[in-house]
PDB file of C-alpha atoms in Angstrom:
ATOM      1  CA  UNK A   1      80.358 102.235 228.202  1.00 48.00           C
ATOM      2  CA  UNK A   2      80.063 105.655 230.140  1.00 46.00           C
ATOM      3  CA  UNK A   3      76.655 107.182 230.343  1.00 49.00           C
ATOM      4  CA  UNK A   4      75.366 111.099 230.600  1.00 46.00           C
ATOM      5  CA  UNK A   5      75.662 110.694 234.377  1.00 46.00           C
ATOM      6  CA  UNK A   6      79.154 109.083 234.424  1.00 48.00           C
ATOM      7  CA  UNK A   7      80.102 112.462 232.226  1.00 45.00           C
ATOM      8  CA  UNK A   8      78.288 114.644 234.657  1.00 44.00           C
ATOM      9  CA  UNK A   9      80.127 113.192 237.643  1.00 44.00           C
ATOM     10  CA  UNK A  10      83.130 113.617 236.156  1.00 45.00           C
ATOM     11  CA  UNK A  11      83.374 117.106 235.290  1.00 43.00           C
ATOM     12  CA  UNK A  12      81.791 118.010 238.452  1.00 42.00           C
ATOM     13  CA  UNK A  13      83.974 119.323 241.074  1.00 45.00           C
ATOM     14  CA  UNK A  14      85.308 116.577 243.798  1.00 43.00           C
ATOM     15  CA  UNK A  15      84.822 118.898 246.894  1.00 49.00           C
ATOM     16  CA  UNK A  16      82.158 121.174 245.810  1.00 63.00           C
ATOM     17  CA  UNK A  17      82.860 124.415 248.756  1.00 74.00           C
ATOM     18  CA  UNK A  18      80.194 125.004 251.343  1.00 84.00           C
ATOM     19  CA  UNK A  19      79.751 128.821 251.856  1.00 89.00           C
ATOM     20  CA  UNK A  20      81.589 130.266 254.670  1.00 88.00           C
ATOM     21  CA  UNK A  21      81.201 129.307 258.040  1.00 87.00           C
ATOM     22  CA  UNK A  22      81.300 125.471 257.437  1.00 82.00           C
ATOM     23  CA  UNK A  23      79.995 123.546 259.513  1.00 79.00           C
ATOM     24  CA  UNK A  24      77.092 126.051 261.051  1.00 84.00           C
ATOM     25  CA  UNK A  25      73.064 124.570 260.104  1.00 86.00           C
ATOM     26  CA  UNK A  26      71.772 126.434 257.332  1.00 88.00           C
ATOM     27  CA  UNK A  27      68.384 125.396 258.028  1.00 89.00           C
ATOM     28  CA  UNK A  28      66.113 128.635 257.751  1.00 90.00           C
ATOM     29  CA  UNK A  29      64.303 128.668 260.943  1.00 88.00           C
ATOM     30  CA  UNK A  30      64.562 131.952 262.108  1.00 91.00           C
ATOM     31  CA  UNK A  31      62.478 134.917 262.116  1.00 90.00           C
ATOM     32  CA  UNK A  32      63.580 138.546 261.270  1.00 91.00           C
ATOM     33  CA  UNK A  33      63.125 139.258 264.940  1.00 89.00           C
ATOM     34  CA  UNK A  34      64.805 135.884 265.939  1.00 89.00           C
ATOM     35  CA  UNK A  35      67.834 137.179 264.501  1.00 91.00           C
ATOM     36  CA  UNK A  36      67.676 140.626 266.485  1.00 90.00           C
ATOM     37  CA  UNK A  37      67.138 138.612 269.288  1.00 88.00           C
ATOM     38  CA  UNK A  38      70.145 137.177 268.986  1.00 87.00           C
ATOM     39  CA  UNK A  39      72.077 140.060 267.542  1.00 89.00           C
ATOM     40  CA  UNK A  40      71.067 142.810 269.806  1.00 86.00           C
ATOM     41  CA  UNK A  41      73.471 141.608 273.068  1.00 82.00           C
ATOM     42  CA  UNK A  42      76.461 142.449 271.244  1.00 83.00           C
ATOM     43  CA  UNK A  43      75.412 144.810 268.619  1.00 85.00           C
ATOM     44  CA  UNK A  44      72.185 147.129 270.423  1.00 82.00           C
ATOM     45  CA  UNK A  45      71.349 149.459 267.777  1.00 80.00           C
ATOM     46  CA  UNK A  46      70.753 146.912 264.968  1.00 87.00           C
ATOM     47  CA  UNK A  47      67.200 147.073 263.517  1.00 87.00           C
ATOM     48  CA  UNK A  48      64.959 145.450 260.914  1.00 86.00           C
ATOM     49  CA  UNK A  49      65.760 148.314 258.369  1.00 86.00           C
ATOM     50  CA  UNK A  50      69.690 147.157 258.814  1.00 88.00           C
ATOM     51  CA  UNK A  51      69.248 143.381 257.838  1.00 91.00           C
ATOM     52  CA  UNK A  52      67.281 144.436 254.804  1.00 88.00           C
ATOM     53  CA  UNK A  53      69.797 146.815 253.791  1.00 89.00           C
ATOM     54  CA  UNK A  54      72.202 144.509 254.103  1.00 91.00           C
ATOM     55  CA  UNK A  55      70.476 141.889 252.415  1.00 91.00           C
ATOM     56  CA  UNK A  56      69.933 144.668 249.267  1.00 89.00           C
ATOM     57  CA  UNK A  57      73.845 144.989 249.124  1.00 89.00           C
ATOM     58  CA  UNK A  58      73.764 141.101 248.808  1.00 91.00           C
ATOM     59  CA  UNK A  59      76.071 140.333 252.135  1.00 92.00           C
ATOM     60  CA  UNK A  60      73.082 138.433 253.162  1.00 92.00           C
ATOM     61  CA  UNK A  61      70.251 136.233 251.594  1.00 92.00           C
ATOM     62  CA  UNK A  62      67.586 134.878 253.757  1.00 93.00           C
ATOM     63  CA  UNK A  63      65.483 132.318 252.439  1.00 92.00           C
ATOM     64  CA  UNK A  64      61.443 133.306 251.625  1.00 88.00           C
ATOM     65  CA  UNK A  65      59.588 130.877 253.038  1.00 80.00           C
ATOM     66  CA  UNK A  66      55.504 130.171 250.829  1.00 77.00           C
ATOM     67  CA  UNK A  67      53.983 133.101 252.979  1.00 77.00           C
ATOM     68  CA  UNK A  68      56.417 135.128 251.726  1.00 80.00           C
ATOM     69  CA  UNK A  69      58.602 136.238 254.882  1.00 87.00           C
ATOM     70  CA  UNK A  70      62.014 136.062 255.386  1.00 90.00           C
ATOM     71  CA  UNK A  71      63.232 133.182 256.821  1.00 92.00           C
ATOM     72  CA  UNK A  72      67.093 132.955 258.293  1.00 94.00           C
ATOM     73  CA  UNK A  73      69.630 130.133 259.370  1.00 92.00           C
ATOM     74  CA  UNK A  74      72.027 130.755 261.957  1.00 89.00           C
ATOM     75  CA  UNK A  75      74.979 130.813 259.518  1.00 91.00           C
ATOM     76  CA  UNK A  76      73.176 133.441 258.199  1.00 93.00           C
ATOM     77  CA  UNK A  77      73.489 134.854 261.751  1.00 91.00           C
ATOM     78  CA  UNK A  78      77.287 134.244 261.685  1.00 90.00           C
ATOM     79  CA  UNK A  79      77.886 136.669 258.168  1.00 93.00           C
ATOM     80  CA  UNK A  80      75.836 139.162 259.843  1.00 94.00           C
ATOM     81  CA  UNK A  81      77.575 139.221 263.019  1.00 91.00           C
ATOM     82  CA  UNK A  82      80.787 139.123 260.584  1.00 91.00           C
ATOM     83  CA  UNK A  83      79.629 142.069 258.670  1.00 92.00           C
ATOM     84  CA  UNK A  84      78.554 143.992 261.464  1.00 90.00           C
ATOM     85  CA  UNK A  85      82.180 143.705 263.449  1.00 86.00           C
ATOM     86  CA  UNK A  86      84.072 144.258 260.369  1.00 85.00           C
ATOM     87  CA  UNK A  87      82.160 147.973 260.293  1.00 83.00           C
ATOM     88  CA  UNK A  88      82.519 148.185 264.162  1.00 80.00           C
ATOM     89  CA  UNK A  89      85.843 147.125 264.506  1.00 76.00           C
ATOM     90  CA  UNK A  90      87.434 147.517 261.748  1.00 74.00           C
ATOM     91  CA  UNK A  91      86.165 150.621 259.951  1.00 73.00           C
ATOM     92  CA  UNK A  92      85.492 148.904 256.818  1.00 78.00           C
ATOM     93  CA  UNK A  93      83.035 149.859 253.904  1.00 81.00           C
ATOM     94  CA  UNK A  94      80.476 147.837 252.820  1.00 86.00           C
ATOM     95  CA  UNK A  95      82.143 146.796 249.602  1.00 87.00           C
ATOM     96  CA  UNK A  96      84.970 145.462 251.465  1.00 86.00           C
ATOM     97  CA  UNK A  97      83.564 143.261 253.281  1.00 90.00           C
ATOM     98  CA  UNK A  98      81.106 141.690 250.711  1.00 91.00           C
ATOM     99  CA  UNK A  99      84.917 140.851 249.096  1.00 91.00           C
ATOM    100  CA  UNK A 100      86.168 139.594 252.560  1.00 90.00           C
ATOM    101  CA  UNK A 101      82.928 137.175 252.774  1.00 93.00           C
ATOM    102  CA  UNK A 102      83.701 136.162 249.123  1.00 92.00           C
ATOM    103  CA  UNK A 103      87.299 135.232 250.026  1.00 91.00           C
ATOM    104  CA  UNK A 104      86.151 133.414 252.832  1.00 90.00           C
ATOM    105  CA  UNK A 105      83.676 131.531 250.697  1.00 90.00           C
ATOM    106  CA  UNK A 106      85.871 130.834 248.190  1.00 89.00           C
ATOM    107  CA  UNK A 107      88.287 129.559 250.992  1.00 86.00           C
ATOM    108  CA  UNK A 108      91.096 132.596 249.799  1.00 86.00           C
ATOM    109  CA  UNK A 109      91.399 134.771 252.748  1.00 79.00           C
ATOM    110  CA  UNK A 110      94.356 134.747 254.565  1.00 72.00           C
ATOM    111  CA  UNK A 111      92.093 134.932 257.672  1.00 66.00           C
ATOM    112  CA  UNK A 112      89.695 132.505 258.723  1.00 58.00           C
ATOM    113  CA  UNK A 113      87.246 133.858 261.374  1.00 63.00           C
ATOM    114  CA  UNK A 114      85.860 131.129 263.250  1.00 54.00           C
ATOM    115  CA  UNK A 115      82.283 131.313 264.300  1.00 52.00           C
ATOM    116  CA  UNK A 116      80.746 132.635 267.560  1.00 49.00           C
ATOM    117  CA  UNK A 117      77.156 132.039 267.946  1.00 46.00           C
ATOM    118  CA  UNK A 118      75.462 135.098 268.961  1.00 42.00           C
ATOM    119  CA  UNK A 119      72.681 134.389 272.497  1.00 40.00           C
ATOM    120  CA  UNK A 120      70.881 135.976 274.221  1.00 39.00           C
ATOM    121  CA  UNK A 121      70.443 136.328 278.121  1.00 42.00           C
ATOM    122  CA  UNK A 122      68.733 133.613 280.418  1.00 39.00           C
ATOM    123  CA  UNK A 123      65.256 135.288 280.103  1.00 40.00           C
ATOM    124  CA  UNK A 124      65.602 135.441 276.193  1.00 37.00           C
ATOM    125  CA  UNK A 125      65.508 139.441 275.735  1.00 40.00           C
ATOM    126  CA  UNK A 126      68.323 141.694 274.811  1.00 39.00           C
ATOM    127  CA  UNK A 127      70.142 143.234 278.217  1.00 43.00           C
ATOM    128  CA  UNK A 128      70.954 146.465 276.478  1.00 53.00           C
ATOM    129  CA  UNK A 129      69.815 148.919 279.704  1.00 73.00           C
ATOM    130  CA  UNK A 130      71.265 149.445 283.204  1.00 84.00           C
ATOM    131  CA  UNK A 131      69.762 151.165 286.425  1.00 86.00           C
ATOM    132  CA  UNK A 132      71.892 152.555 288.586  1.00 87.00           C
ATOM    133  CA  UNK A 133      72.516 149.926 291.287  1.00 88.00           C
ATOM    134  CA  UNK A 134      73.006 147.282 288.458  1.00 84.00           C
ATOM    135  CA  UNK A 135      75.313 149.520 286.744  1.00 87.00           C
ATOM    136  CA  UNK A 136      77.515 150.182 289.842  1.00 89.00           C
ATOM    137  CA  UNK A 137      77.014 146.287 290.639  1.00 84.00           C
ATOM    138  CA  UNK A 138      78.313 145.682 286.556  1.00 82.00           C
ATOM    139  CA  UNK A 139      81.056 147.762 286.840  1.00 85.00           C
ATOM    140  CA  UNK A 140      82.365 146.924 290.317  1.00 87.00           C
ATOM    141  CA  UNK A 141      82.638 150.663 290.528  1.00 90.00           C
ATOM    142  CA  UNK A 142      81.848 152.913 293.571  1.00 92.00           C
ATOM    143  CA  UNK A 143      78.499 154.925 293.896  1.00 93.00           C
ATOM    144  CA  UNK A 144      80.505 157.887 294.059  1.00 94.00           C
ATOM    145  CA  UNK A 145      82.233 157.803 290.735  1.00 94.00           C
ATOM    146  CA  UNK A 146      78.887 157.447 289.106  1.00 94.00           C
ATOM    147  CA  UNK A 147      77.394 160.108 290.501  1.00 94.00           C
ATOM    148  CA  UNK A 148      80.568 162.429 289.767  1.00 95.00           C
ATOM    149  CA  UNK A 149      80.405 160.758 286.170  1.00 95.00           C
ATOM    150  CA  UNK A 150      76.192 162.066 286.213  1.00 95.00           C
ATOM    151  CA  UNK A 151      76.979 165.179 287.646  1.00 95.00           C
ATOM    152  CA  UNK A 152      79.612 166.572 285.465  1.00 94.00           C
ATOM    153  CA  UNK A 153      77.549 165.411 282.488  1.00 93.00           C
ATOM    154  CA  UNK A 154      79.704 162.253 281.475  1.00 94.00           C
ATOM    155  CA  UNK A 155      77.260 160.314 281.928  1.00 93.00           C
ATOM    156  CA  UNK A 156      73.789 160.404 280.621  1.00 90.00           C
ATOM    157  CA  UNK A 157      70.848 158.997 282.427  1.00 89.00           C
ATOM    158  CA  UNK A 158      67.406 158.480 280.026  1.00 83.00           C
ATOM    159  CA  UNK A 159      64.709 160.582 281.298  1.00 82.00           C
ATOM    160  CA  UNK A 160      63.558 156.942 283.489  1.00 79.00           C
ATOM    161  CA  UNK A 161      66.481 156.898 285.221  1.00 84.00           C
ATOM    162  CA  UNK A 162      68.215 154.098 283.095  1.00 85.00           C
ATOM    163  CA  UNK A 163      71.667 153.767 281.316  1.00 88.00           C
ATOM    164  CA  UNK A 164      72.428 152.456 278.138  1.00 84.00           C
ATOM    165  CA  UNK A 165      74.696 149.539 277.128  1.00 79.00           C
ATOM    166  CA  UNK A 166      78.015 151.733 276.544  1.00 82.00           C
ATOM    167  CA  UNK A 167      77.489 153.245 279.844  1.00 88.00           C
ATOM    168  CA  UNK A 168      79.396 150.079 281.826  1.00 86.00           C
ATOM    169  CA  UNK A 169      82.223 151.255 279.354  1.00 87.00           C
ATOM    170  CA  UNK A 170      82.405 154.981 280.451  1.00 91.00           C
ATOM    171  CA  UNK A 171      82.812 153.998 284.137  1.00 91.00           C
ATOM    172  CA  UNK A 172      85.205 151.246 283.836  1.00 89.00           C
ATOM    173  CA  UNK A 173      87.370 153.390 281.303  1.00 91.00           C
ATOM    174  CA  UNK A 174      86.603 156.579 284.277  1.00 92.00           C
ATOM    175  CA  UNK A 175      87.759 154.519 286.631  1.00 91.00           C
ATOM    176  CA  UNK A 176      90.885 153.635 285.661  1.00 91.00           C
ATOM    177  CA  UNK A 177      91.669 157.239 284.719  1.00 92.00           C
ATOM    178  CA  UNK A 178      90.502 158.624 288.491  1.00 91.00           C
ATOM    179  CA  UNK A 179      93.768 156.110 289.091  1.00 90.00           C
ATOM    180  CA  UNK A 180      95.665 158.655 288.010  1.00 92.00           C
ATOM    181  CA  UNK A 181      94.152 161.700 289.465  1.00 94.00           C
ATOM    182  CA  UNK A 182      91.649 162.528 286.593  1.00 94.00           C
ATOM    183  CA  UNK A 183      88.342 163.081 287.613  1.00 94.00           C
ATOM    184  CA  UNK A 184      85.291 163.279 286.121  1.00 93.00           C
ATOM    185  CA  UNK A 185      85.157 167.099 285.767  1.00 93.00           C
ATOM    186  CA  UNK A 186      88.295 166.568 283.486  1.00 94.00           C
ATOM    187  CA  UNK A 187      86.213 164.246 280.936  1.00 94.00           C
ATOM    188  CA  UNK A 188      83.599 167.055 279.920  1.00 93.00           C
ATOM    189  CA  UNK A 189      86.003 168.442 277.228  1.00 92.00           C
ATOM    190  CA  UNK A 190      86.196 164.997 276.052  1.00 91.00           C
ATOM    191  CA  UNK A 191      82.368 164.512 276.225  1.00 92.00           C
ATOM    192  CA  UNK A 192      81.704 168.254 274.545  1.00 92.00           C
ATOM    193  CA  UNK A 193      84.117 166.536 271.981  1.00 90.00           C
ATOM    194  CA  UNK A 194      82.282 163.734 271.239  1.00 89.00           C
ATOM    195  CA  UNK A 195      79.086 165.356 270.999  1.00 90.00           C
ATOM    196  CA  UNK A 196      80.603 167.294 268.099  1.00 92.00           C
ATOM    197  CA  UNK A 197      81.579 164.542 266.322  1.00 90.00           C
ATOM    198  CA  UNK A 198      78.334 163.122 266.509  1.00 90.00           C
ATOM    199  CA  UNK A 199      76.647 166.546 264.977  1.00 92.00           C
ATOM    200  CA  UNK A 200      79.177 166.420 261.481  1.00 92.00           C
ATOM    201  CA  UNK A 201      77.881 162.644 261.522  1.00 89.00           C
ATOM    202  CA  UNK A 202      74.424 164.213 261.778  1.00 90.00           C
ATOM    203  CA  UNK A 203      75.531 165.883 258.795  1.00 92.00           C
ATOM    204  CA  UNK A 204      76.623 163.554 256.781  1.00 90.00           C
ATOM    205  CA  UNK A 205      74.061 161.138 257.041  1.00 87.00           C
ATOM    206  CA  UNK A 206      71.319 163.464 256.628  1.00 88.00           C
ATOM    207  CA  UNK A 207      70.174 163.262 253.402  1.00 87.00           C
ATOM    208  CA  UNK A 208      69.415 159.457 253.914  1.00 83.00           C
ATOM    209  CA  UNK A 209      67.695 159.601 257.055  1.00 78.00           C
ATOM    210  CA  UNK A 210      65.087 162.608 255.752  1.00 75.00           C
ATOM    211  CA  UNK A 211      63.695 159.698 253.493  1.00 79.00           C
ATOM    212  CA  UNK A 212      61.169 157.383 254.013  1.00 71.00           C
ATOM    213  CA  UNK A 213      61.988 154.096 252.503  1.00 74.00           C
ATOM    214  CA  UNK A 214      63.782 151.764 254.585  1.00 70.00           C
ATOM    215  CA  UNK A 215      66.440 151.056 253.074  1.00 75.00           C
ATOM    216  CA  UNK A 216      67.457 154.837 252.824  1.00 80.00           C
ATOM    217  CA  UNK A 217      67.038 154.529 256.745  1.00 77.00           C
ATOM    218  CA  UNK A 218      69.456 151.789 256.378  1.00 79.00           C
ATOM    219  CA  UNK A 219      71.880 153.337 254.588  1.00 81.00           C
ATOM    220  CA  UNK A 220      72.039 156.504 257.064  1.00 83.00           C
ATOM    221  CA  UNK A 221      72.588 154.121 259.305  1.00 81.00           C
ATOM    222  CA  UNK A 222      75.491 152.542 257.538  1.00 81.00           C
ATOM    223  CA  UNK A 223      77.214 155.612 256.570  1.00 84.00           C
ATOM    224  CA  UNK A 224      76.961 157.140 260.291  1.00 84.00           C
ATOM    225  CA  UNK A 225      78.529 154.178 261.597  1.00 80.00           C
ATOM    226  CA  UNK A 226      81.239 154.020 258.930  1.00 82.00           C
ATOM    227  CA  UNK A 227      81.860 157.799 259.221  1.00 87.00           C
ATOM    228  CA  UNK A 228      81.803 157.700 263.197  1.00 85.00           C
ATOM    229  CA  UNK A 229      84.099 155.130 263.587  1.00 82.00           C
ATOM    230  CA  UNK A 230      86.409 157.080 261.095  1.00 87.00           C
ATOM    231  CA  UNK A 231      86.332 160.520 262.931  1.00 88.00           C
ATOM    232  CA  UNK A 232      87.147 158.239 266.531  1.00 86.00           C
ATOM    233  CA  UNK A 233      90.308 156.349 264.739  1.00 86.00           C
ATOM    234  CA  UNK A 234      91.545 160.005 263.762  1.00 90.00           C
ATOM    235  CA  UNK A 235      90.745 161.012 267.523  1.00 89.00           C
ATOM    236  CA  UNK A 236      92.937 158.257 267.934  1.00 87.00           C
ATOM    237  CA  UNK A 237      96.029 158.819 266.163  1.00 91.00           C
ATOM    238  CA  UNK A 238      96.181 161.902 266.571  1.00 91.00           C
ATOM    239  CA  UNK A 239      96.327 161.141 270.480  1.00 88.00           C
ATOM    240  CA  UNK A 240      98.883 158.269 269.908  1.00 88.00           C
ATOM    241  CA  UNK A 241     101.101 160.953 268.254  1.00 91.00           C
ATOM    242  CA  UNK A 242     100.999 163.112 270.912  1.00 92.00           C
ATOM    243  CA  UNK A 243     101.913 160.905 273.534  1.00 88.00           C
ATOM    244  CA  UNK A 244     104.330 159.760 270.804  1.00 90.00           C
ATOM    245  CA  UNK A 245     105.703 163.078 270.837  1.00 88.00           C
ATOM    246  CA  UNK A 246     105.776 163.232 274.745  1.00 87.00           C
ATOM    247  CA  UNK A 247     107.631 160.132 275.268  1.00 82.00           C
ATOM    248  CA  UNK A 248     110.701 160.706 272.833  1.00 79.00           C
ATOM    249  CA  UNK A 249     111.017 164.785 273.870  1.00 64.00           C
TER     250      UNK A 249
END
C-alpha cells in the first residue's frame, strides 16, 4: 500500500537542477566587502551601490543573515563576475543577461561558462594602482615611452603621481603601435576622442547620478557602462571598415 510520501516521491522530479554554476559552495559566508575584495582585481570600479542594484534587478540574491546583513556564497561571486563580463565584454543589457543566467540555470544555453574564482593578490587588497617604476616594470616597457605617453597627455598620472589599472593597457597597446612609427604625439586625437565619448556618456547617465538613492547611483552606473561600451564597438567598426576599405582598394 503506497503512502503520502511514496506519492510525494514520485511526482517529484528525479534530478532536481542545482542553479548555475554546479558544483561551486553556496554557503553564505561572505561579506558585502568580501565580495569586492574579490571582485575588484578584475573589475576596479565595482562598488557596494552596484551589487545592490544588481541584486534589485534580481541577477543576484544574497542570503540575510539574523542581524540583518547581506550575506554571499562564492557562487554568488561566480553570477556576479558572469553578469559583470557579459556588460564588459559583451555589451549586453541587463535584461539579457538575467535570461542568459536563467538558461544556464535551467541547463538551456547553448553555452556553458565554466567558473573562474575571482582572488585577490598575496597581501589580500585589490592591486588596482601603479607608480611609475612598477608600471614600466608591468609593462616591460621603456621609461621613455612613458614619459612621451605623460607628456603628450596619453597618459594620465593622479595628482600623487600614481596610474590607474587601464594604464598597463595604454602602454602595451602604445608600444606596439611606436613599432610602426606611431608615436605618442599621434594618439592625442585618439585621446581628445575618447574624452568626448566619455562627456555624451556624462550625458546620458545624468539624470541617475543627480539622485541620491543608491540604487539610482547604480543604475547611472549601469547605463554608462552599457552606453560606453556601445559608442567604443561603433569606434570599432567603423575602423574595421576603413581598413576594410583600404585593403580591397
Amino acid at each position: 500500500m503506497s503512502t503520502s510520501a511514496d506519492h510525494a516521491r514520485a511526482v517529484e522530479p528525479d534530478d532536481a537542477r542545482e542553479p548555475w554554476p554546479q558544483g561551486i559552495s553556496r554557503r553564505p559566508s561572505m561579506r558585502i566587502s568580501d565580495v569586492l575584495r574579490a571582485l575588484r582585481p578584475e573589475f576596479p570600479g565595482v562598488s557596494h551601490s552596484k551589487l545592490r542594484f544588481l541584486e534589485e534587478q534580481g541577477l543576484i540574491e544574497p542570503v540575510r543573515g539574523t542581524s540583518g546583513y547581506r550575506q554571499y556564497s562564492a557562487s554568488d561571486v561566480e553570477r556576479l563576475r558572469f553578469v559583470l563580463v557579459e556588460q564588459r565584454d559583451r555589451y549586453l543589457p541587463l535584461k539579457v543577461i538575467k535570461d542568459r543566467l536563467a538558461d544556464l540555470d535551467a541547463g538551456t544555453a547553448t553555452a556553458h561558462p565554466g567558473p573562474r574564482l575571482a582572488s585577490t593578490d598575496e597581501s589580500g587588497e585589490a592591486a588596482t594602482r601603479f607608480t611609475r617604476d612598477s608600471l614600466i616594470s608591468t609593462t616591460g616597457a621603456s621609461a621613455e615611452l612613458v614619459e612621451s605617453l605623460v607628456a603628450a597627455g596619453v597618459l594620465k598620472p593622479s595628482p600623487a603621481g600614481y596610474f590607474e589599472t587601464w594604464s598597463a593597457d595604454v602602454v602595451v597597446i602604445a608600444g606596439s603601435l611606436a613599432e610602426y612609427g606611431i608615436e605618442a604625439r599621434h594618439l592625442r586625437s585618439l585621446r581628445t576622442a575618447a574624452e568626448r565619448h566619455v562627456g555624451l556618456v556624462h550625458q546620458v547617465s545624468a539624470p541617475w547620478r543627480g539622485q541620491q538613492s543608491g540604487s539610482s547611483r547604480a543604475h547611472a552606473e549601469s547605463v554608462a557602462t552599457e552606453v560606453g561600451e556601445l559608442l567604443t564597438r561603433l569606434h570599432t567598426t567603423w575602423v574595421r571598415e576603413g581598413v576594410a576599405d583600404l585593403t580591397s582598394s
